[in-house]
Short mmCIF file of C-alpha atoms and ligand atoms in Angstrom, two decimals:
data_model
loop_
_atom_site.label_atom_id
_atom_site.label_comp_id
_atom_site.label_asym_id
_atom_site.label_seq_id
_atom_site.Cartn_x
_atom_site.Cartn_y
_atom_site.Cartn_z
CA UNK A 1 2.75 -11.86 -32.41
CA UNK A 2 3.65 -8.25 -33.09
CA UNK A 3 6.57 -6.91 -31.09
CA UNK A 4 5.64 -4.58 -28.29
CA UNK A 5 8.62 -2.36 -29.02
CA UNK A 6 6.84 0.85 -29.77
CA UNK A 7 5.08 1.56 -26.62
CA UNK A 8 3.34 3.06 -22.45
CA UNK A 9 0.30 4.11 -19.70
CA UNK A 10 -1.23 3.48 -16.40
CA UNK A 11 -0.47 1.11 -13.63
CA UNK A 12 -2.49 -0.43 -10.92
CA UNK A 13 -1.76 0.43 -7.31
CA UNK A 14 1.60 -0.53 -5.93
CA UNK A 15 1.78 -3.31 -3.43
CA UNK A 16 0.78 -2.32 0.08
CA UNK A 17 3.06 -3.39 2.86
CA UNK A 18 2.01 -4.77 6.16
CA UNK A 19 3.09 -2.84 9.20
CA UNK A 20 2.90 -2.98 12.92
CA UNK A 21 0.06 -0.53 13.09
CA UNK A 22 -2.30 0.02 10.27
CA UNK A 23 -5.93 0.86 9.90
CA UNK A 24 -8.36 1.36 7.12
CA UNK A 25 -10.40 4.47 7.37
CA UNK A 26 -14.17 4.52 7.08
CA UNK A 27 -15.75 5.68 3.83
CA UNK A 28 -14.70 9.17 2.80
CA UNK A 29 -17.15 11.90 3.82
CA UNK A 30 -18.77 13.92 1.03
CA UNK A 31 -16.12 15.97 -0.70
CA UNK A 32 -18.00 19.14 0.04
CA UNK A 33 -18.11 18.52 3.78
CA UNK A 34 -16.63 21.46 5.63
CA UNK A 35 -18.25 20.91 9.00
CA UNK A 36 -15.78 21.44 11.76
CA UNK A 37 -15.19 18.06 13.37
CA UNK A 38 -12.88 17.48 16.25
CA UNK A 39 -9.85 15.65 14.99
CA UNK A 40 -10.02 13.48 18.08
CA UNK A 41 -13.24 11.98 16.75
CA UNK A 42 -11.27 10.41 13.90
CA UNK A 43 -9.15 8.21 16.06
CA UNK A 44 -11.24 5.03 16.37
CA UNK A 45 -11.94 4.46 12.69
CA UNK A 46 -9.32 6.58 11.05
CA UNK A 47 -5.60 6.71 11.30
CA UNK A 48 -3.89 5.36 14.36
CA UNK A 49 -1.28 7.24 16.30
CA UNK A 50 2.03 5.88 17.34
CA UNK A 51 2.69 5.79 21.03
CA UNK A 52 4.70 8.98 21.11
CA UNK A 53 7.70 9.35 23.39
CA UNK A 54 9.83 9.95 20.34
CA UNK A 55 12.89 12.16 20.25
CA UNK A 56 11.22 13.86 17.30
CA UNK A 57 8.33 15.09 19.43
CA UNK A 58 7.71 18.67 18.43
CA UNK A 59 7.65 21.01 21.40
CA UNK A 60 4.75 23.06 20.12
CA UNK A 61 1.68 20.91 20.61
CA UNK A 62 -1.84 21.67 19.44
CA UNK A 63 -3.34 25.06 19.80
CA UNK A 64 -0.74 27.06 18.00
CA UNK A 65 -2.73 28.11 15.01
CA UNK A 66 -3.08 31.86 14.79
CA UNK A 67 -5.97 33.67 13.10
CA UNK A 68 -6.42 32.17 9.74
CA UNK A 69 -6.20 34.62 6.88
CA UNK A 70 -7.23 32.25 4.10
CA UNK A 71 -10.22 31.02 6.08
CA UNK A 72 -11.44 34.52 6.64
CA UNK A 73 -12.11 33.59 10.24
CA UNK A 74 -13.22 35.86 13.03
CA UNK A 75 -10.88 36.29 15.97
CA UNK A 76 -12.22 34.72 19.14
CA UNK A 77 -11.70 35.69 22.71
CA UNK A 78 -8.70 33.40 22.91
CA UNK A 79 -7.13 34.98 19.88
CA UNK A 80 -7.69 31.96 17.66
CA UNK A 81 -9.81 32.46 14.59
CA UNK A 82 -12.95 30.58 13.84
CA UNK A 83 -12.95 29.17 10.34
CA UNK A 84 -10.78 26.83 8.38
CA UNK A 85 -7.90 25.35 10.25
CA UNK A 86 -8.75 26.50 13.74
CA UNK A 87 -11.43 26.03 16.38
CA UNK A 88 -12.26 28.06 19.42
CA UNK A 89 -10.21 25.71 21.55
CA UNK A 90 -7.28 26.14 19.20
CA UNK A 91 -7.37 22.58 17.87
CA UNK A 92 -7.29 22.20 14.12
CA UNK A 93 -10.56 21.54 12.36
CA UNK A 94 -11.27 19.19 9.54
CA UNK A 95 -10.61 21.78 6.85
CA UNK A 96 -7.17 23.28 6.63
CA UNK A 97 -4.99 25.42 4.44
CA UNK A 98 -2.46 23.22 2.72
CA UNK A 99 0.50 24.52 0.74
CA UNK A 100 1.44 21.96 -1.90
CA UNK A 101 4.94 22.28 -3.33
CA UNK A 102 5.32 20.22 -6.49
CA UNK A 103 2.40 19.51 -8.78
CA UNK A 104 3.80 16.70 -10.90
CA UNK A 105 1.99 13.40 -11.39
CA UNK A 106 1.48 12.80 -7.70
CA UNK A 107 1.40 16.32 -6.27
CA UNK A 108 -1.29 17.55 -8.67
CA UNK A 109 -3.52 14.56 -7.92
CA UNK A 110 -3.05 14.98 -4.17
CA UNK A 111 -3.81 18.71 -4.40
CA UNK A 112 -7.04 17.99 -6.29
CA UNK A 113 -8.18 15.53 -3.65
CA UNK A 114 -7.37 17.99 -0.88
CA UNK A 115 -9.57 20.51 -2.70
CA UNK A 116 -12.36 17.95 -3.09
CA UNK A 117 -12.23 17.35 0.65
CA UNK A 118 -12.87 21.04 1.25
CA UNK A 119 -9.40 22.20 2.18
CA UNK A 120 -7.96 25.49 1.02
CA UNK A 121 -5.06 24.55 -1.24
CA UNK A 122 -2.24 26.79 -2.37
CA UNK A 123 0.02 25.24 -4.99
CA UNK A 124 3.39 26.01 -6.48
CA UNK A 125 5.42 24.19 -9.11
CA UNK A 126 8.80 25.04 -10.60
CA UNK A 127 7.33 24.84 -14.11
CA UNK A 128 4.33 27.09 -13.76
CA UNK A 129 2.42 25.39 -16.57
CA UNK A 130 1.94 22.29 -14.40
CA UNK A 131 0.42 24.26 -11.53
CA UNK A 132 -1.80 26.57 -13.57
CA UNK A 133 -4.55 24.02 -14.39
CA UNK A 134 -5.18 23.54 -10.67
CA UNK A 135 -6.74 27.00 -10.55
CA UNK A 136 -9.67 25.45 -12.37
CA UNK A 137 -10.10 23.05 -9.48
CA UNK A 138 -10.16 25.87 -6.96
CA UNK A 139 -6.51 26.02 -5.92
CA UNK A 140 -4.69 29.28 -5.34
CA UNK A 141 -1.74 29.11 -7.73
CA UNK A 142 1.16 30.85 -6.02
CA UNK A 143 4.02 32.56 -7.84
CA UNK A 144 6.63 31.19 -5.43
CA UNK A 145 7.11 28.42 -2.92
CA UNK A 146 7.12 31.03 -0.16
CA UNK A 147 3.74 32.37 -1.26
CA UNK A 148 2.31 28.87 -1.44
CA UNK A 149 3.13 28.08 2.17
CA UNK A 150 2.21 31.46 3.64
CA UNK A 151 -0.67 30.95 6.10
CA UNK A 152 -0.60 27.21 5.51
CA UNK A 153 -1.44 24.92 8.41
CA UNK A 154 0.20 22.09 6.52
CA UNK A 155 3.03 22.15 3.98
CA UNK A 156 3.07 19.17 1.62
CA UNK A 157 6.21 18.54 -0.43
CA UNK A 158 5.87 16.18 -3.40
CA UNK A 159 9.01 16.88 -5.42
CA UNK A 160 11.48 14.74 -7.31
CA UNK A 161 14.14 14.03 -4.67
CA UNK A 162 15.79 15.20 -1.48
CA UNK A 163 17.88 17.88 -3.14
CA UNK A 164 14.81 19.40 -4.76
CA UNK A 165 13.00 19.39 -1.41
CA UNK A 166 15.85 21.14 0.37
CA UNK A 167 16.20 23.70 -2.40
CA UNK A 168 12.51 24.52 -2.45
CA UNK A 169 12.08 24.55 1.32
CA UNK A 170 15.05 26.88 1.72
CA UNK A 171 12.95 29.45 -0.09
CA UNK A 172 9.74 28.51 1.69
CA UNK A 173 10.93 28.35 5.31
CA UNK A 174 10.90 32.10 6.03
CA UNK A 175 7.23 32.27 5.05
CA UNK A 176 5.99 29.24 6.99
CA UNK A 177 3.99 30.10 10.06
CA UNK A 178 5.32 28.82 13.37
CA UNK A 179 3.94 25.48 14.39
CA UNK A 180 2.87 24.46 10.90
CA UNK A 181 3.05 20.78 10.01
CA UNK A 182 5.33 19.60 7.21
CA UNK A 183 4.25 16.48 5.39
CA UNK A 184 7.23 15.34 3.35
CA UNK A 185 5.95 12.83 0.78
CA UNK A 186 8.75 12.94 -1.77
CA UNK A 187 10.64 9.64 -1.91
CA UNK A 188 14.07 10.54 -0.53
CA UNK A 189 17.04 8.80 1.03
CA UNK A 190 17.25 8.00 4.73
CA UNK A 191 20.02 10.56 5.04
CA UNK A 192 17.75 13.13 3.41
CA UNK A 193 15.06 12.40 6.00
CA UNK A 194 17.52 13.20 8.78
CA UNK A 195 18.63 16.38 7.07
CA UNK A 196 15.10 17.55 6.33
CA UNK A 197 13.93 16.78 9.88
CA UNK A 198 16.81 18.86 11.21
CA UNK A 199 15.92 21.71 8.83
CA UNK A 200 12.32 21.51 10.06
CA UNK A 201 13.35 21.67 13.70
CA UNK A 202 15.55 24.66 12.96
CA UNK A 203 12.62 26.50 11.40
CA UNK A 204 9.94 25.53 13.91
CA UNK A 205 7.96 23.05 11.83
CA UNK A 206 6.68 19.68 12.98
CA UNK A 207 8.17 17.22 10.50
CA UNK A 208 6.32 14.19 9.19
CA UNK A 209 8.13 11.65 7.06
CA UNK A 210 5.18 10.61 4.87
CA UNK A 211 6.01 8.83 1.60
CA UNK A 212 3.13 7.25 -0.25
CA UNK A 213 2.45 3.95 -1.97
CA UNK A 214 0.35 3.91 -5.09
CA UNK A 215 0.81 5.56 -8.40
CA UNK A 216 -1.07 7.98 -10.68
CA UNK A 217 -4.42 6.20 -10.68
CA UNK A 218 -4.73 5.67 -6.91
CA UNK A 219 -3.38 9.19 -6.39
CA UNK A 220 -6.13 10.59 -8.60
CA UNK A 221 -8.73 8.47 -6.82
CA UNK A 222 -7.53 9.50 -3.35
CA UNK A 223 -6.62 5.89 -2.69
CA UNK A 224 -2.96 6.16 -1.78
CA UNK A 225 -1.45 4.41 1.20
CA UNK A 226 0.33 6.95 3.35
CA UNK A 227 3.28 5.74 5.41
CA UNK A 228 3.66 8.30 8.15
CA UNK A 229 5.97 9.00 11.03
CA UNK A 230 6.30 12.13 13.11
CA UNK A 231 5.43 13.78 16.40
CA UNK A 232 2.69 11.81 18.12
CA UNK A 233 0.92 14.80 19.62
CA UNK A 234 0.05 16.29 16.24
CA UNK A 235 -0.78 13.14 14.30
CA UNK A 236 -4.54 13.55 14.65
CA UNK A 237 -4.28 17.00 13.09
CA UNK A 238 -3.09 15.36 9.89
CA UNK A 239 -5.99 12.92 9.64
CA UNK A 240 -8.03 15.24 7.37
CA UNK A 241 -5.07 15.57 5.02
CA UNK A 242 -4.17 11.90 4.87
CA UNK A 243 -7.83 10.92 4.54
CA UNK A 244 -8.15 13.26 1.57
CA UNK A 245 -5.25 11.77 -0.37
CA UNK A 246 -5.34 8.17 0.75
CA UNK A 247 -7.50 5.25 1.78
CA UNK A 248 -5.08 4.00 4.36
CA UNK A 249 -2.54 5.52 6.71
CA UNK A 250 0.14 3.39 8.28
CA UNK A 251 1.74 5.11 11.26
CA UNK A 252 5.29 4.23 12.15
CA UNK A 253 7.43 5.20 15.07
CA UNK A 254 9.56 8.12 13.98
CA UNK A 255 10.83 9.92 10.88
CA UNK A 256 12.94 7.55 8.83
CA UNK A 257 10.78 4.53 9.63
CA UNK A 258 8.24 5.48 6.97
CA UNK A 259 10.91 5.99 4.33
CA UNK A 260 12.56 2.70 5.26
CA UNK A 261 9.29 0.85 4.65
CA UNK A 262 8.75 2.82 1.44
CA UNK A 263 12.18 1.82 0.09
CA UNK A 264 11.51 -1.82 0.95
CA UNK A 265 8.14 -1.70 -0.83
CA UNK A 266 9.66 0.02 -3.86
CA UNK A 267 12.42 -2.58 -4.01
CA UNK A 268 9.70 -5.16 -4.59
CA UNK A 269 7.77 -3.02 -7.07
CA UNK A 270 10.83 -2.20 -9.19
CA UNK A 271 12.02 -5.81 -9.21
CA UNK A 272 8.60 -6.95 -10.45
CA UNK A 273 8.64 -4.27 -13.12
CA UNK A 274 11.98 -5.43 -14.51
CA UNK A 275 11.03 -9.10 -14.22
CA UNK A 276 7.99 -8.49 -16.39
CA UNK A 277 9.96 -6.37 -18.87
CA UNK A 278 12.73 -8.94 -19.27
CA UNK A 279 10.35 -11.87 -19.49
CA UNK A 280 8.41 -10.14 -22.24
CA UNK A 281 11.55 -9.30 -24.20
CA UNK A 282 12.90 -12.84 -23.83
CA UNK A 283 9.61 -14.32 -25.02
CA UNK A 284 9.75 -12.14 -28.09
CA UNK A 285 13.39 -12.93 -28.76
CA UNK A 286 12.70 -16.68 -28.55
CA UNK A 287 9.59 -16.45 -30.66
CA UNK A 288 7.33 -17.38 -27.74
CA UNK A 289 3.90 -15.80 -27.74
CA UNK A 290 3.72 -13.84 -24.44
CA UNK A 291 0.10 -14.95 -24.12
CA UNK A 292 1.32 -18.55 -23.89
CA UNK A 293 3.44 -17.59 -20.90
CA UNK A 294 0.58 -15.68 -19.28
CA UNK A 295 -1.73 -18.67 -19.83
CA UNK A 296 0.90 -20.94 -18.31
CA UNK A 297 0.99 -19.08 -15.01
CA UNK A 298 -2.68 -18.10 -14.92
CA UNK A 299 -4.29 -18.64 -11.53
CA UNK A 300 -1.19 -20.22 -10.01
CA UNK A 301 1.24 -18.94 -7.39
CA UNK A 302 3.40 -17.33 -10.10
CA UNK A 303 0.55 -15.28 -11.49
CA UNK A 304 0.58 -11.62 -10.66
CA UNK A 305 -1.82 -8.78 -11.47
CA UNK A 306 1.01 -6.25 -11.45
CA UNK A 307 2.95 -8.28 -14.04
CA UNK A 308 -0.13 -8.42 -16.27
CA UNK A 309 -0.68 -4.67 -15.93
CA UNK A 310 2.89 -3.72 -16.77
CA UNK A 311 3.25 -6.19 -19.63
CA UNK A 312 -0.10 -4.96 -20.91
CA UNK A 313 1.13 -1.37 -20.98
CA UNK A 314 4.09 -2.30 -23.15
CA UNK A 315 2.12 -4.52 -25.49
CA UNK A 316 -0.72 -2.01 -25.74
CA UNK A 317 1.60 0.90 -26.46
CA UNK A 318 0.25 2.73 -23.41
CA UNK A 319 3.43 3.91 -21.76
CA UNK A 320 2.50 7.60 -21.96
CA UNK A 321 1.43 9.41 -19.94
CA UNK A 322 3.51 7.70 -17.29
CA UNK A 323 2.15 6.65 -13.95
CA UNK A 324 5.68 6.43 -12.62
CA UNK A 325 8.29 7.72 -15.02
CA UNK A 326 11.48 5.85 -15.89
CA UNK A 327 13.68 8.71 -14.62
CA UNK A 328 11.88 8.79 -11.26
CA UNK A 329 12.13 5.01 -10.99
CA UNK A 330 15.86 5.18 -11.68
CA UNK A 331 16.19 7.71 -8.86
CA UNK A 332 14.34 5.34 -6.52
CA UNK A 333 16.40 2.33 -7.62
CA UNK A 334 19.56 4.23 -6.77
CA UNK A 335 18.15 5.22 -3.36
CA UNK A 336 17.40 1.55 -2.68
CA UNK A 337 20.82 0.34 -3.82
CA UNK A 338 22.52 3.02 -1.73
CA UNK A 339 20.44 2.16 1.35
CA UNK A 340 21.49 -1.47 0.92
CA UNK A 341 25.16 -0.54 0.61
CA UNK A 342 25.03 1.65 3.70
CA UNK A 343 23.38 -1.13 5.68
CA UNK A 344 25.66 -3.93 4.55
CA UNK A 345 23.54 -5.80 2.01
CA UNK A 346 24.21 -6.28 -1.69
CA UNK A 347 21.21 -5.49 -3.83
CA UNK A 348 22.24 -6.71 -7.26
CA UNK A 349 18.76 -6.43 -8.70
CA UNK A 350 18.38 -2.82 -7.61
CA UNK A 351 21.75 -1.94 -9.14
CA UNK A 352 20.98 -3.72 -12.39
CA UNK A 353 17.48 -2.26 -12.40
CA UNK A 354 18.81 1.27 -12.06
CA UNK A 355 21.06 0.58 -15.02
CA UNK A 356 18.11 -0.68 -17.10
CA UNK A 357 16.20 2.51 -16.32
CA UNK A 358 19.26 4.60 -17.22
CA UNK A 359 19.56 2.85 -20.58
CA UNK A 360 15.85 3.20 -21.28
CA UNK A 361 16.07 6.92 -20.51
CA UNK A 362 19.12 7.24 -22.74
CA UNK A 363 17.08 5.69 -25.53
CA UNK A 364 14.52 8.45 -25.12
CA UNK A 365 12.01 6.72 -22.83
CA UNK A 366 12.74 8.71 -19.66
CA UNK A 367 9.28 10.28 -19.46
CA UNK A 368 7.47 7.03 -20.18
CA UNK A 369 6.10 4.66 -17.59
CA UNK A 370 8.76 2.56 -15.88
CA UNK A 371 7.43 -0.48 -17.70
CA UNK A 372 9.61 0.96 -20.48
CA UNK A 373 12.43 -0.91 -18.75
CA UNK A 374 11.48 -3.34 -21.52
CA UNK A 375 13.38 -1.22 -24.04
CA UNK A 376 16.60 -1.64 -22.10
CA UNK A 377 16.65 -5.26 -23.31
CA UNK A 378 17.44 -4.06 -26.80
CA UNK A 379 20.39 -2.18 -28.20
CA UNK A 380 18.18 0.59 -29.49
N1 NAP B 401 4.56 8.51 -9.73
C1 NAP B 401 4.42 7.57 -8.82
O1 NAP B 401 3.84 6.51 -9.07
C2 NAP B 401 4.97 7.76 -7.44
C3 NAP B 401 4.44 6.97 -6.41
C4 NAP B 401 4.90 7.15 -5.11
C5 NAP B 401 5.89 8.09 -4.86
N2 NAP B 401 6.42 8.82 -5.89
C6 NAP B 401 7.45 9.81 -5.54
O2 NAP B 401 6.82 11.06 -5.51
C7 NAP B 401 7.70 12.08 -5.97
C8 NAP B 401 7.06 12.81 -7.15
O3 NAP B 401 6.87 11.86 -8.16
P1 NAP B 401 6.02 12.20 -9.48
O4 NAP B 401 5.78 10.92 -10.15
O5 NAP B 401 4.90 13.12 -9.16
O6 NAP B 401 7.13 12.98 -10.30
P2 NAP B 401 6.98 14.16 -11.36
O7 NAP B 401 5.68 14.14 -12.03
O8 NAP B 401 8.20 14.12 -12.18
O9 NAP B 401 7.05 15.46 -10.42
C9 NAP B 401 8.25 15.86 -9.85
C10 NAP B 401 8.07 17.27 -9.32
O10 NAP B 401 9.31 17.71 -8.75
C11 NAP B 401 9.60 18.99 -9.30
N3 NAP B 401 11.04 19.21 -9.28
C12 NAP B 401 12.01 18.39 -9.72
N4 NAP B 401 13.22 18.93 -9.49
C13 NAP B 401 13.00 20.11 -8.90
C14 NAP B 401 13.84 21.14 -8.42
N5 NAP B 401 15.18 21.03 -8.47
N6 NAP B 401 13.28 22.24 -7.88
C15 NAP B 401 11.94 22.35 -7.80
N7 NAP B 401 11.06 21.41 -8.23
C16 NAP B 401 11.61 20.30 -8.77
C17 NAP B 401 9.03 18.95 -10.69
O11 NAP B 401 8.91 20.25 -11.18
P3 NAP B 401 8.87 20.53 -12.77
O12 NAP B 401 7.46 20.28 -13.17
O13 NAP B 401 9.30 21.93 -12.90
O14 NAP B 401 9.83 19.55 -13.40
C18 NAP B 401 7.69 18.28 -10.41
O15 NAP B 401 6.77 19.15 -9.83
C19 NAP B 401 9.01 11.36 -6.31
O16 NAP B 401 9.86 11.44 -5.20
C20 NAP B 401 8.58 9.93 -6.54
O17 NAP B 401 9.62 9.01 -6.28
C21 NAP B 401 5.96 8.69 -7.16
#
């Protein structure tokens, strides 16, 4: 069998965790639907709310949305514009203005699905060339983070890590309108969540810790699983956003809880990725046809669709474009290992996995799919 050592590609969806409260939403409405629908009507079949009474409850409840410039709405007697993002009673409508900061693999796909769902989307990315193509999908491409969030009902951050989020939001905060919702979907540390939530409170935003499960393909298909935690009284307002980017929203108690579950889920995903990579490299080293191994486990409790997908990417030389890049996976592995250390557990696999990703990146595979952990089994 030919060695797979030349390879990259696409992954299937990441494993979905179970959680205390989770629902599946009904089929997505037509992408062009812009009819104003009360967010309260989403509750039974859509996302579920946590029970509130959280210290994170944002003081400004619904009804804060001022006349909506991007929606071109007409001021009503109560001073709230008709049009996108606001209703006569001040509650948010189904279509909103969303400022998306970060249009990498995940952010670009999420922005496109927000556009398909009829939202007004303003995007910004540090490297302008990654944001520019979204103009063709109908997004307003902003020259700065501040311009992207101006007039936004919802700010969505999908950046590399916590430092990047803080850096970008420092510039954006002065332009965010009071009472806007901040959906923070970047995978960050638990300490970052605390810091970002404090920053949000300082600047008058309602903060939602909202990491996602699923990679490029589910992101492009609007099939992510959103893990969300934030002020209970505004959760319904986010249903149109979460329904646009995902097929399932799992609400958790308060900021931090969503990221904790995300890190646990990623611990599993990364361990599986390395297990597949090492098993493939060992098979090759021992002269065992990998297909013999896959046949051996087929249909039994050791079989695993994710393993087959990742091994397939390496063997099929489909590691580019990445679904989840090696460098991003290394960042996540280090977040997991650090979370374990801080909470008194040794996570040897996470530590070793981070090191495999580091070596693979050093060998020039940093932008490839994380299945390129395979290369870390070899000296070059
Ligand atoms: N890919 C997945 O399967 C997946 C799944 C779930 C969650 N996530 C998480 O989602 C986040 C984004 O992942 P991704 O795969 O979309 O990564 P990506 O394609 O590498 O995108 C990262 C984004 O962050 C920006 N960025 C990085 N450092 C920055 C800085 N200092 N200032 C401003 N912008 C900065 C990048 O801008 P440039 O274009 O200028 O570099 C890019 O827009 C990560 O936290 C990742 O862990 C990823």
